DNA sequence: GGATACTCTCGAATCGATTCGAGAGGACCG
DNA sequence: CGGTCCTCTCGAATCGATTCGAGAGTATCC
């Protein structure tokens, strides 16, 4: 058939061999005479055949070679945070050598103002799916994937039956950070949290939402604080881990008669925002207020300040997720991985003004 | 067959209809009695059938519903730049409603220190491919895609036969920016460029590389400068659009006996780095040195400075790329799109110290 | 020379769906 | 009551590859 792109059958007949032999010439999965293989390749070259069609191959093998990464409502929002990007980078570089590609799938699509599960979630080819930023049972994403029989790996919990989890010791890390500030002598803490459940606005956290944090990272870090015995005088919940959100939160916390002497933010970008807010309010850091974050990002524009933070191994986390994907594809259910974090004291924390 | 996941055939027999009827019940592409459809769906529900297997469907239709986005060598590097992320966001939100997913494909893989074309490029299923950051004929990516017969859309040129191009009027924008600085009275310009060809280190640009800029955005912006009659006294080429690179470039340009009075950077992140370098060297902006960028990013941490820049419609560019993809999938070759840019004067440019 | 072993090639089945033309059955009309 | 039309369902072919067992042909050894 000269119409359309050539198929293996075309190549086979041009080379004067059977289709099965031609297949062998490309896959190498079976005995074939070097001369025959060369003849097939030669024919392929002549016809402009660029190798077996992945669609046919996938159907036969039942594998698409695609791993879906489910992203939040807006790509922009997910990826403006270097944290996600670094994890994704580790993931891609682990999956690549395995011949696996990463498909970006939005969790929801908004049609006429109504958010629904993205059709890709239900219909795109995928051998496994990754939820980098935790899963909430409520939102149906997990259910949709499990109905399809797609194995799932989630970053940062929660632990759900049949789901592989890769996370960091953020509870322990937060506790360590809190103790660092306690040792410096702080007693009045402000806290800036990541979204506790479905994102909304940046404002003082309500007791109801604090009582039931659906989002694993926020929950763990809250627990870490409690572990260290810290009870913040004021807690602001943000709508996402962005500098602007942190700045808004910082203003809420610091632009009051008796501001806290230390502000803990659940992410570095939020902490950076708090720092900006402090600067705008004429507060010196750390003399007037200490600020600490979480993540261990390298933010060159913060120079000469160096943020005190809890560093998590982001790239390695992505790689661990990649390995977990490899395992679920092999039919195993990987054990939960919790990666270590480390306190990194910078220049933004110090003793409170007495 | 009770082994493995149920197929359409299983559902059909459970519902007591033929496979073709069952197919109709899901696709709706043909007449079917409502009652029959309901019976099929009921059987599907009972068997835990989550809808037609995309692999089978793809093979039949010849369409995978996947658009590859080819990214640079490191994901981290590509996505640390908000520019790419915003374009990608526009792309994803245009492609989503069309039922198309975005597959991230690295251009190269490094095995044992040797960079090769990533196997996914040659083997992953895709209906079309997008090169967000321009294409160079040299690197083989384009050739590999064209050999496969995959239609390609590139962002930011160059214009190649059979390839759709979406870009911005960066040449015109740069010229406008240059004239703004000329009008302010500047005569000694420093220039910080994006990589001119294959990325390497941040250092003073060699005449050879300046003479033959392979990378379209860098080339256009160089041309724009020339259009305005500006000839920089010193040009530094960077290894990529990152704050650190800009900072290094800024030090090279400004830490000299007679520094330029205005520094033009080919991207906002580079300009931000130059700003940092200036600050570190004790130079006031814009009193001692004016700094301008390109892109129109919203960088909250630059406050209270507002960068003078040329704003390009990043999200809209992604959407335009998405529409171009739609067209190439329909078999058309879209005309080259050049989107308008606009000069946005901030607080980082002013008259030179006389 | 004949049996055995080995190497390579081939035909046919299979993966899971879609699609087209054919035909069964019922409704309607004259 | 017979014919026509319409609605719905079905069987079979098809998409492009992989894989397995069978078999042809040649080499090896006694």
XYZ file of C-alpha atoms (C1' of nucleotides) in Angstrom:
768
model
C 0.000 0.000 0.000
C 1.536 3.261 -1.044
C -1.210 5.342 0.504
C -0.519 6.840 3.880
C 2.534 6.058 5.894
C 4.170 2.695 5.345
C 3.476 -0.094 7.787
C 5.512 -3.036 8.827
C 3.669 -5.063 6.230
C 4.804 -2.713 3.487
C 8.368 -2.945 4.633
C 8.137 -6.715 4.839
C 6.851 -7.114 1.325
C 9.400 -4.635 0.006
C 12.122 -6.630 1.660
C 10.644 -9.886 0.494
C 10.116 -11.320 3.950
C 7.127 -12.052 6.126
C 5.687 -9.563 8.549
C 6.828 -11.585 11.505
C 10.384 -11.604 10.276
C 10.268 -7.876 9.708
C 9.042 -7.424 13.233
C 11.974 -9.440 14.482
C 14.308 -7.234 12.509
C 13.195 -4.247 14.544
C 12.561 -5.688 17.956
C 15.476 -8.076 17.997
C 13.362 -10.395 20.125
C 14.237 -13.600 18.404
C 16.740 -15.192 16.076
C 17.299 -13.443 12.793
C 20.092 -13.602 10.228
C 22.133 -10.385 10.206
C 21.779 -10.238 6.469
C 18.000 -10.454 6.646
C 17.836 -7.762 9.252
C 19.925 -5.509 7.096
C 17.683 -6.127 4.126
C 14.641 -5.186 6.167
C 16.253 -2.039 7.486
C 17.314 -1.124 4.008
C 13.750 -1.500 2.774
C 12.527 0.565 5.715
C 14.931 3.312 4.869
C 13.833 3.268 1.270
C 10.170 3.547 2.204
C 10.706 6.132 4.896
C 9.479 3.803 7.606
C 10.473 5.247 10.956
C 9.962 2.179 13.107
C 6.998 0.285 14.481
C 3.877 2.288 15.146
C 3.592 2.662 18.911
C -0.175 2.329 18.749
C -0.034 -1.162 17.342
C 2.697 -2.142 19.669
C 0.805 -0.789 22.668
C -2.359 -2.620 21.850
C -0.507 -5.879 21.606
C 1.548 -5.417 24.734
C -1.184 -3.761 26.745
C 1.309 -1.103 27.740
C 1.304 2.458 26.557
C 4.560 3.552 28.138
C 2.772 6.551 29.568
C 2.625 7.686 33.157
C 0.075 10.343 33.921
C 0.948 13.123 36.310
C -2.197 14.648 37.660
C -1.842 18.347 38.218
C -3.989 20.797 40.062
C -6.606 22.930 38.523
C -4.193 25.236 36.833
C -0.888 24.218 35.472
C 0.390 27.700 36.113
C -0.408 27.439 39.735
C 1.216 24.024 40.120
C 4.364 24.936 38.329
C 4.940 28.382 39.623
C 6.168 26.551 42.658
C 9.701 25.274 42.076
C 8.946 22.482 44.505
C 6.682 20.715 42.044
C 9.029 21.365 39.200
C 11.963 19.815 40.975
C 9.992 16.757 41.963
C 8.726 16.423 38.426
C 12.245 16.753 37.132
C 13.422 13.882 39.301
C 10.440 11.867 38.165
C 10.984 12.475 34.477
C 14.654 11.633 34.676
C 13.886 8.342 36.389
C 11.055 7.394 34.086
C 12.817 8.366 30.878
C 15.429 5.605 30.927
C 12.616 3.149 31.561
C 11.027 4.207 28.305
C 8.175 5.895 30.095
C 6.824 9.290 29.172
C 5.011 11.725 31.402
C 1.549 12.899 30.431
C 0.240 16.022 32.089
C -3.366 15.557 33.095
C -5.377 18.275 34.807
C -7.497 16.979 37.656
C -10.492 19.049 36.730
C -11.817 20.907 33.773
C -14.054 23.867 34.158
C -16.850 23.957 31.648
C -19.277 26.833 31.932
C -18.119 27.528 35.436
C -18.680 23.968 36.607
C -15.651 21.918 37.580
C -15.725 18.325 36.436
C -13.225 15.532 36.299
C -11.047 16.035 33.293
C -12.019 13.617 30.537
C -8.372 12.736 30.045
C -8.393 11.206 33.476
C -10.973 8.719 32.291
C -9.826 8.241 28.742
C -6.144 8.968 28.210
C -3.854 5.986 27.821
C -1.741 5.452 30.916
C 0.010 2.597 32.643
C 0.121 4.350 35.989
C -0.696 7.710 37.500
C 1.135 9.968 39.913
C -0.450 12.506 42.216
C 2.510 14.659 43.150
C 0.720 16.798 45.644
C -1.238 14.400 47.680
C -4.667 13.019 47.145
C -7.892 13.799 48.812
C -10.439 11.080 48.768
C -13.154 13.633 48.283
C -12.326 14.897 44.862
C -12.945 11.773 42.856
C -9.623 11.719 41.065
C -8.421 8.665 42.886
C -11.744 6.905 42.467
C -11.730 7.504 38.726
C -8.236 6.103 38.369
C -8.958 3.082 40.479
C -12.118 2.333 38.554
C -9.934 2.147 35.462
C -7.534 -0.131 37.262
C -4.698 2.335 36.911
C -2.131 1.902 39.673
C -1.500 5.109 41.562
C 1.484 6.592 43.346
C 0.905 9.651 45.494
C 3.404 12.106 46.820
C 2.802 13.249 50.396
C 0.065 10.908 51.454
C -2.450 10.240 52.730
C -2.037 6.516 53.184
C -4.846 4.813 51.380
C -5.323 1.118 50.776
C -3.705 -0.056 47.573
C -1.945 3.223 46.927
C 1.814 3.697 47.066
C 2.987 6.727 49.014
C 6.230 8.675 48.833
C 6.716 11.523 51.230
C 9.167 13.270 53.486
C 9.505 13.418 57.238
C 7.872 16.786 57.327
C 6.328 16.244 60.715
C 9.707 15.538 62.278
C 11.356 18.355 60.348
C 8.788 20.889 61.438
C 9.176 19.837 65.037
C 12.906 20.273 64.765
C 12.494 23.725 63.310
C 10.062 24.668 66.034
C 12.507 23.549 68.701
C 15.197 25.668 67.086
C 12.998 28.711 67.544
C 12.020 27.737 71.063
C 15.671 27.477 71.961
C 16.225 30.954 70.604
C 13.682 32.075 73.143
C 10.587 32.696 71.045
C 7.198 32.342 72.620
C 4.846 34.208 70.310
C 4.568 32.325 67.058
C 2.715 33.149 63.912
C 1.956 30.385 61.424
C 1.307 30.503 57.713
C -0.151 27.264 56.404
C -0.564 25.735 53.023
C -4.180 25.165 51.999
C -5.753 22.902 54.583
C -8.427 21.595 52.297
C -9.889 22.877 49.112
C -8.028 26.108 48.288
C -9.826 29.349 48.807
C -8.543 32.665 50.103
C -5.685 33.761 52.269
C -7.157 34.601 55.659
C -7.070 33.743 59.308
C -7.663 30.019 59.605
C -10.991 29.003 61.040
C -11.053 26.441 63.833
C -13.261 24.181 61.712
C -10.701 23.979 58.935
C -7.819 23.628 61.365
C -9.584 20.740 63.012
C -9.835 18.777 59.805
C -6.913 19.404 57.456
C -7.564 17.260 54.411
C -4.279 18.026 52.797
C -1.526 15.767 54.031
C 1.492 18.113 53.917
C -0.345 20.837 55.795
C -1.575 18.311 58.323
C 1.830 16.775 58.952
C 3.459 20.126 59.433
C 0.744 21.205 61.817
C 1.319 18.046 63.801
C 5.042 18.683 63.908
C 4.419 22.044 65.519
C 2.176 20.479 68.091
C 4.801 17.807 68.723
C 7.237 20.537 69.713
C 4.643 22.049 71.976
C 4.216 25.210 69.960
C 0.814 26.804 69.904
C 0.740 29.769 67.515
C -0.990 32.923 68.596
C -2.303 33.390 65.099
C -2.661 31.116 62.098
C -3.206 32.259 58.542
C -4.247 29.810 55.873
C -3.229 30.543 52.305
C -4.690 29.617 48.983
C -1.450 28.180 47.671
C 2.295 28.188 47.934
C 3.135 31.447 46.217
C 5.112 34.502 47.186
C 2.045 36.728 46.886
C 0.078 34.541 49.249
C 2.879 34.633 51.766
C 3.042 38.367 51.492
C -0.645 38.727 52.131
C -0.381 36.342 55.064
C 2.596 38.242 56.380
C 0.652 41.467 56.406
C -2.171 39.833 58.309
C 0.261 38.511 60.898
C 2.640 41.395 61.269
C 0.571 44.502 60.745
C -0.998 44.280 64.205
C -0.281 45.949 67.564
C 1.607 43.043 69.032
C 2.958 40.875 66.244
C 4.535 37.464 66.817
C 8.296 37.367 67.214
C 8.622 34.374 64.935
C 6.671 33.397 61.856
C 6.739 29.860 60.563
C 5.600 29.328 57.017
C 4.828 25.895 55.662
C 6.769 26.554 52.489
C 9.724 28.615 51.379
C 7.765 30.684 48.912
C 5.311 31.597 51.625
C 8.223 32.459 53.907
C 9.713 34.630 51.188
C 6.430 36.465 50.972
C 6.387 36.966 54.727
C 9.889 38.363 54.471
C 8.741 40.852 51.864
C 5.815 41.871 54.006
C 8.106 42.370 56.991
C 10.420 44.500 54.914
C 7.501 46.583 53.681
C 6.314 47.099 57.231
C 9.731 48.304 58.244
C 10.492 45.274 60.380
C 14.035 44.019 60.460
C 14.701 40.290 60.095
C 15.659 38.611 62.352
C 15.956 41.424 64.862
C 12.268 42.313 64.917
C 10.866 39.101 63.627
C 12.278 35.701 62.748
C 11.003 33.964 59.634
C 11.393 30.341 58.658
C 10.140 28.231 55.804
C 10.023 24.676 54.605
C 11.429 23.054 51.434
C 15.022 24.168 51.143
C 14.638 26.001 47.860
C 17.486 27.912 46.380
C 16.065 31.393 45.923
C 18.881 33.560 44.568
C 16.865 36.755 44.732
C 16.611 36.517 48.504
C 20.285 37.407 48.768
C 21.833 38.537 51.036
C 19.280 36.910 53.340
C 19.470 33.169 53.734
C 16.205 31.638 54.774
C 16.089 29.301 57.720
C 14.229 26.289 56.474
C 13.773 22.564 56.521
C 15.364 21.141 53.417
C 13.660 18.252 51.717
C 15.314 16.234 48.938
C 13.030 17.271 46.101
C 14.809 15.694 43.172
C 15.337 12.508 45.132
C 11.679 12.485 46.005
C 10.817 12.584 42.329
C 13.199 9.728 41.743
C 11.673 7.736 44.560
C 8.265 8.291 43.033
C 9.688 7.076 39.738
C 10.972 3.919 41.367
C 7.618 3.390 43.019
C 5.995 3.678 39.614
C 8.387 1.082 38.303
C 7.341 -1.212 41.105
C 3.620 -0.812 40.693
C 4.070 -1.493 37.008
C 5.791 -4.717 37.966
C 2.720 -5.572 39.980
C 4.152 -4.916 43.400
C 2.812 -2.501 45.951
C 5.809 -0.500 47.162
C 6.141 0.187 50.863
C 5.587 3.751 51.962
C 8.734 5.810 51.589
C 9.474 8.683 53.943
C 12.551 10.629 53.039
C 14.648 12.441 55.621
C 14.724 16.205 55.875
C 17.253 18.462 57.517
C 17.070 21.721 59.367
C 19.053 24.432 57.656
C 19.595 27.481 59.794
C 20.090 30.676 57.822
C 20.138 34.340 58.683
C 16.405 34.908 59.039
C 16.048 33.475 62.501
C 17.552 34.811 65.688
C 16.701 35.552 69.302
C 13.636 37.709 69.858
C 14.028 41.280 70.934
C 13.686 41.105 74.668
C -13.348 -14.033 30.176
C -13.081 -13.297 33.835
C -9.312 -13.009 33.756
C -7.844 -9.535 33.639
C -9.893 -6.449 33.193
C -13.145 -6.767 31.304
C -13.258 -5.812 27.657
C -16.027 -4.550 25.509
C -16.646 -8.116 24.426
C -17.194 -9.185 28.016
C -19.655 -6.394 28.565
C -21.445 -7.223 25.332
C -21.918 -10.841 26.202
C -22.980 -9.991 29.725
C -25.576 -7.644 28.320
C -26.609 -10.154 25.695
C -25.750 -7.940 22.737
C -23.090 -7.961 20.068
C -19.792 -6.195 20.431
C -20.714 -3.653 17.827
C -23.876 -2.744 19.663
C -21.982 -2.411 22.883
C -19.529 -0.102 21.160
C -22.425 2.030 19.996
C -23.723 2.202 23.538
C -20.527 3.933 24.595
C -19.614 6.022 21.623
C -23.112 7.091 20.685
C -22.009 7.123 17.068
C -25.023 5.459 15.584
C -28.617 4.553 16.299
C -29.262 2.595 19.446
C -32.361 1.986 21.509
C -32.190 3.816 24.841
C -33.175 0.629 26.594
C -30.340 -1.317 24.992
C -27.846 1.327 25.873
C -28.988 1.242 29.452
C -28.647 -2.516 29.539
C -25.094 -2.288 28.267
C -24.156 0.368 30.767
C -25.711 -1.662 33.522
C -23.621 -4.676 32.522
C -20.537 -2.475 32.366
C -21.189 -1.222 35.851
C -21.638 -4.750 37.104
C -18.370 -5.896 35.578
C -16.427 -2.833 36.615
C -15.798 -1.836 33.029
C -14.595 1.752 32.988
C -15.090 2.526 29.334
C -13.383 1.586 26.096
C -9.677 0.908 26.298
C -7.934 3.900 24.729
C -5.303 1.652 23.190
C -7.792 -0.227 21.066
C -9.583 2.933 20.157
C -6.336 4.633 19.178
C -5.216 1.837 16.954
C -8.467 1.903 15.101
C -8.669 5.651 14.737
C -4.984 6.181 14.164
C -5.102 8.946 16.743
C -3.601 8.799 20.184
C -4.924 12.088 21.487
C -1.436 12.962 22.612
C 0.569 16.046 21.800
C 4.232 15.902 22.698
C 5.912 18.936 24.130
C 9.629 18.661 23.605
C 11.546 20.143 26.458
C 15.179 21.023 26.814
C 17.772 18.832 28.307
C 16.576 19.294 31.830
C 13.036 19.769 32.827
C 14.206 21.764 35.797
C 15.933 24.200 33.588
C 12.981 24.597 31.251
C 10.439 25.052 33.967
C 12.359 27.188 36.349
C 11.541 29.873 33.892
C 7.952 31.058 34.392
C 7.885 31.972 30.734
C 7.744 28.358 29.635
C 5.283 27.489 32.334
C 2.867 30.185 31.298
C 3.055 29.217 27.666
C 2.553 25.595 28.593
C -0.401 26.550 30.712
C -2.071 28.293 27.796
C -1.316 25.289 25.632
C -2.732 22.743 28.044
C -5.898 24.715 28.581
C -6.473 24.927 24.840
C -5.666 21.315 24.133
C -7.644 19.894 27.058
C -11.099 20.712 25.731
C -10.057 19.144 22.442
C -9.440 15.887 24.248
C -5.718 16.174 23.766
C -3.173 15.473 26.468
C 0.323 16.857 26.741
C 3.235 14.461 26.911
C 6.520 15.802 28.204
C 9.370 14.549 26.066
C 12.979 15.462 26.756
C 14.911 16.306 23.618
C 17.989 14.406 24.655
C 18.941 11.726 27.074
C 22.383 11.499 28.478
C 23.662 7.967 28.719
C 27.163 7.516 30.053
C 27.897 11.149 29.384
C 26.842 10.983 25.759
C 23.774 12.951 24.730
C 21.472 11.172 22.345
C 18.012 11.782 21.036
C 15.558 10.654 23.630
C 13.982 7.347 22.613
C 10.561 8.719 23.424
C 10.979 11.143 20.586
C 11.173 8.228 18.212
C 8.772 5.871 19.882
C 6.174 7.593 22.031
C 2.693 7.832 20.620
C 1.883 11.366 19.478
C -0.373 13.059 16.991
C 1.693 16.216 16.894
C 4.661 17.760 18.603
C 5.363 21.214 19.963
C 8.759 22.792 20.363
C 8.017 25.643 22.720
C 11.442 27.152 22.658
C 12.348 27.205 19.057
C 14.004 24.592 16.964
C 17.471 24.352 15.656
C 17.936 22.314 12.563
C 21.196 21.034 13.891
C 20.044 19.019 16.807
C 18.089 16.356 15.017
C 14.896 16.715 16.994
C 12.986 18.142 14.106
C 14.401 15.604 11.704
C 13.387 12.727 13.939
C 9.842 14.013 14.211
C 9.514 14.640 10.534
C 10.812 11.202 9.710
C 7.960 9.836 11.771
C 5.533 12.067 9.948
C 4.582 13.888 13.113
C 3.381 17.413 12.378
C 5.315 20.014 14.320
C 4.497 23.418 15.742
C 7.363 25.522 16.997
C 7.274 28.510 19.249
C 9.637 31.320 18.301
C 10.811 30.151 14.931
C 12.812 29.651 12.901
C 10.659 29.413 9.812
C 11.204 26.055 8.269
C 9.343 24.464 5.391
C 6.339 22.487 6.542
C 6.537 23.673 10.121
C 3.998 25.926 11.780
C 5.445 28.813 13.745
C 3.984 30.889 16.550
C 6.038 33.720 17.918
C 5.955 37.266 19.156
C 7.133 40.511 17.652
C 10.243 40.440 19.755
C 12.345 42.193 17.194
C 9.987 45.154 17.091
C 9.580 45.127 20.869
C 13.290 45.152 21.484
C 13.734 48.035 19.094
C 11.056 49.969 20.909
C 12.722 49.316 24.238
C 16.076 50.387 22.842
C 14.596 53.634 21.578
C 13.121 54.275 25.006
C 16.609 54.124 26.463
C 18.103 56.193 23.668
C 15.524 58.857 24.353
C 16.514 58.846 27.992
C 19.972 59.749 26.799
C 21.876 56.510 27.174
C 24.821 55.834 24.927
C 26.769 53.086 26.661
C 24.763 49.891 26.574
C 25.473 46.532 28.043
C 23.634 43.507 26.696
C 22.835 40.190 28.302
C 21.688 37.629 25.773
C 19.921 34.320 25.968
C 21.976 31.401 24.689
C 22.882 32.131 21.094
C 23.356 28.537 20.141
C 24.029 25.452 22.125
C 24.090 26.504 25.788
C 27.400 26.664 27.535
C 28.683 29.126 30.074
C 27.927 32.684 30.977
C 30.721 34.791 29.526
C 31.500 37.592 27.154
C 30.028 36.683 23.796
C 32.513 35.802 21.110
C 32.179 37.461 17.696
C 31.831 34.037 16.077
C 28.798 33.152 18.133
C 27.310 36.611 17.762
C 27.645 36.331 14.029
C 25.606 33.188 13.845
C 22.902 33.047 16.499
C 21.121 29.747 15.952
C 18.461 30.414 18.499
C 15.596 32.419 17.088
C 14.563 34.499 20.118
C 18.126 35.613 20.788
C 18.577 36.413 17.138
C 15.396 38.436 16.805
C 16.161 40.462 19.883
C 19.672 41.138 18.671
C 18.246 42.327 15.393
C 15.796 44.596 17.181
C 18.659 46.256 18.941
C 20.473 46.791 15.700
C 17.276 48.170 14.163
C 17.271 50.903 16.779
C 20.881 51.657 16.023
C 22.187 50.483 19.357
C 25.607 48.911 19.447
C 26.422 47.609 22.924
C 29.849 48.215 24.335
C 29.827 44.794 25.887
C 27.761 41.671 25.325
C 27.516 38.771 27.718
C 25.983 35.516 26.615
C 24.309 33.362 29.234
C 23.705 29.669 29.516
C 20.001 30.091 30.116
C 17.272 32.357 31.343
C 17.786 32.152 35.087
C 18.323 34.694 37.803
C 21.737 33.250 38.648
C 22.883 33.601 35.077
C 21.736 37.174 34.974
C 23.552 37.875 38.181
C 26.788 36.446 36.858
C 26.347 38.415 33.652
C 25.609 41.546 35.648
C 28.843 41.195 37.545
C 30.767 40.817 34.316
C 29.169 43.942 32.906
C 29.083 46.194 35.929
C 32.157 45.317 37.919
C 34.475 47.193 35.552
C 36.059 50.641 35.585
C 33.585 52.238 33.229
C 30.353 50.255 33.269
C 27.522 50.837 30.819
C 24.769 53.200 31.910
C 22.058 50.880 30.673
C 21.876 47.110 30.627
C 19.417 45.334 28.401
C 18.691 41.740 29.220
C 16.911 39.448 26.800
C 14.656 38.105 29.506
C 13.149 39.295 32.760
C 14.857 36.689 34.873
C 18.191 37.728 33.472
C 17.298 41.354 34.145
C 16.381 40.472 37.709
C 19.789 38.909 38.109
C 21.461 42.010 36.748
C 19.480 44.032 39.243
C 20.762 41.862 42.057
C 24.313 42.220 40.828
C 23.939 45.970 40.664
C 22.599 46.044 44.188
C 25.488 43.919 45.390
C 27.973 46.237 43.732
C 26.408 49.209 45.450
C 24.961 50.662 42.285
C 21.603 52.385 42.497
C 18.958 51.631 39.913
C 18.133 53.589 37.845
C 20.359 56.407 39.039
C 23.661 54.637 38.394
C 22.484 52.101 35.899
C 19.235 51.419 34.075
C 18.103 47.829 33.683
C 15.473 46.449 31.344
C 14.235 42.979 30.520
C 11.926 41.171 28.175
C 8.830 39.055 28.840
C 6.626 41.026 31.174
C 6.719 38.574 34.047
C 5.090 39.370 37.324
C 7.897 39.007 39.845
C 6.473 39.947 43.223
C 9.800 39.693 45.021
C 11.237 42.533 42.972
C 9.060 44.957 44.867
C 9.313 47.875 45.265
C 11.199 47.969 41.972
C 9.156 47.542 38.835
C 11.138 46.240 35.938
C 11.023 48.038 32.630
C 10.323 45.334 30.114
C 8.653 44.305 26.919
C 5.531 42.359 27.783
C 4.618 39.417 25.626
C 1.271 37.629 25.875
C 2.527 34.331 27.226
C -0.731 32.573 27.961
C -2.162 33.732 24.650
C 0.917 32.427 22.912
C 0.292 29.008 24.404
C -3.281 29.202 23.225
C -2.187 30.194 19.748
C 0.151 27.219 19.688
C -2.779 25.067 20.749
C -4.881 26.355 17.904
C -2.022 25.752 15.498
C -1.856 22.176 16.742
C -5.556 21.837 16.106
C -5.001 23.007 12.566
C -2.096 20.748 11.754
C -4.139 17.842 13.084
C -6.843 18.825 10.641
C -4.253 18.590 7.914
C -3.769 22.291 7.365
C -0.523 24.185 7.649
C -1.282 27.234 9.759
C 0.162 30.560 8.722
C 2.915 31.945 10.886
C 1.523 33.825 13.855
C 3.367 36.783 15.337
C 1.792 38.164 18.442
C 2.135 41.792 19.465
C 4.228 42.897 22.412
C 4.141 46.101 24.384
C 6.734 48.223 26.079
C 6.091 48.537 29.794
C 8.138 51.209 31.459
C 8.799 50.622 35.136
C 11.083 52.149 37.705
C 14.327 50.514 36.669
C 15.089 52.795 33.755
C 15.830 56.485 33.881
C 18.186 59.063 32.480
C 21.895 58.323 32.874
C 23.945 60.198 35.384
C 25.503 62.954 33.344
C 24.045 -41.994 4.009
C 21.037 -41.041 7.501
C 19.813 -39.288 11.873
C 20.117 -35.359 14.890
C 20.623 -30.689 15.975
C 20.356 -26.122 14.955
C 19.228 -21.755 12.659
C 16.183 -19.004 10.591
C 11.621 -17.823 8.512
C 6.765 -18.042 8.206
C 1.587 -18.273 8.984
C -1.902 -17.456 12.023
C -3.818 -15.890 16.199
C -4.220 -12.030 19.144
C -4.570 -7.430 21.520
C -9.573 -4.152 22.033
C -11.949 -1.367 19.867
C -14.652 0.990 15.553
C -17.279 1.001 11.391
C -19.837 -0.398 7.443
C -23.118 -2.751 4.963
C -26.611 -6.110 5.531
C -30.637 -7.694 7.376
C -34.342 -8.659 10.892
C -38.443 -7.006 12.630
C -42.055 -3.751 13.341
C -44.931 0.219 12.010
C -47.457 2.469 8.742
C -49.890 3.251 4.499
C -52.823 2.396 0.700
C -53.097 -7.942 3.133
C -48.905 -6.684 0.766
C -45.440 -3.392 0.211
C -42.425 0.324 1.839
C -39.880 2.555 5.113
C -37.589 2.964 9.396
C -35.249 1.618 13.479
C -32.184 -1.076 15.591
C -28.820 -4.941 15.877
C -25.353 -7.840 14.109
C -21.236 -10.069 11.718
C -17.059 -9.284 9.715
C -13.269 -6.580 8.344
C -9.828 -3.527 9.960
C -6.217 -0.722 12.467
C -0.457 -2.268 13.102
C 2.099 -4.660 15.500
C 3.923 -9.064 18.460
C 4.446 -13.857 19.481
C 4.270 -18.751 19.305
C 4.603 -23.077 17.401
C 5.571 -25.296 13.134
C 8.450 -26.311 9.556
C 12.037 -25.665 5.918
C 16.709 -25.878 5.090
C 21.452 -26.632 6.336
C 25.271 -28.235 9.135
C 27.272 -31.825 12.063
C 28.416 -36.205 13.508
C 28.690 -41.083 13.602
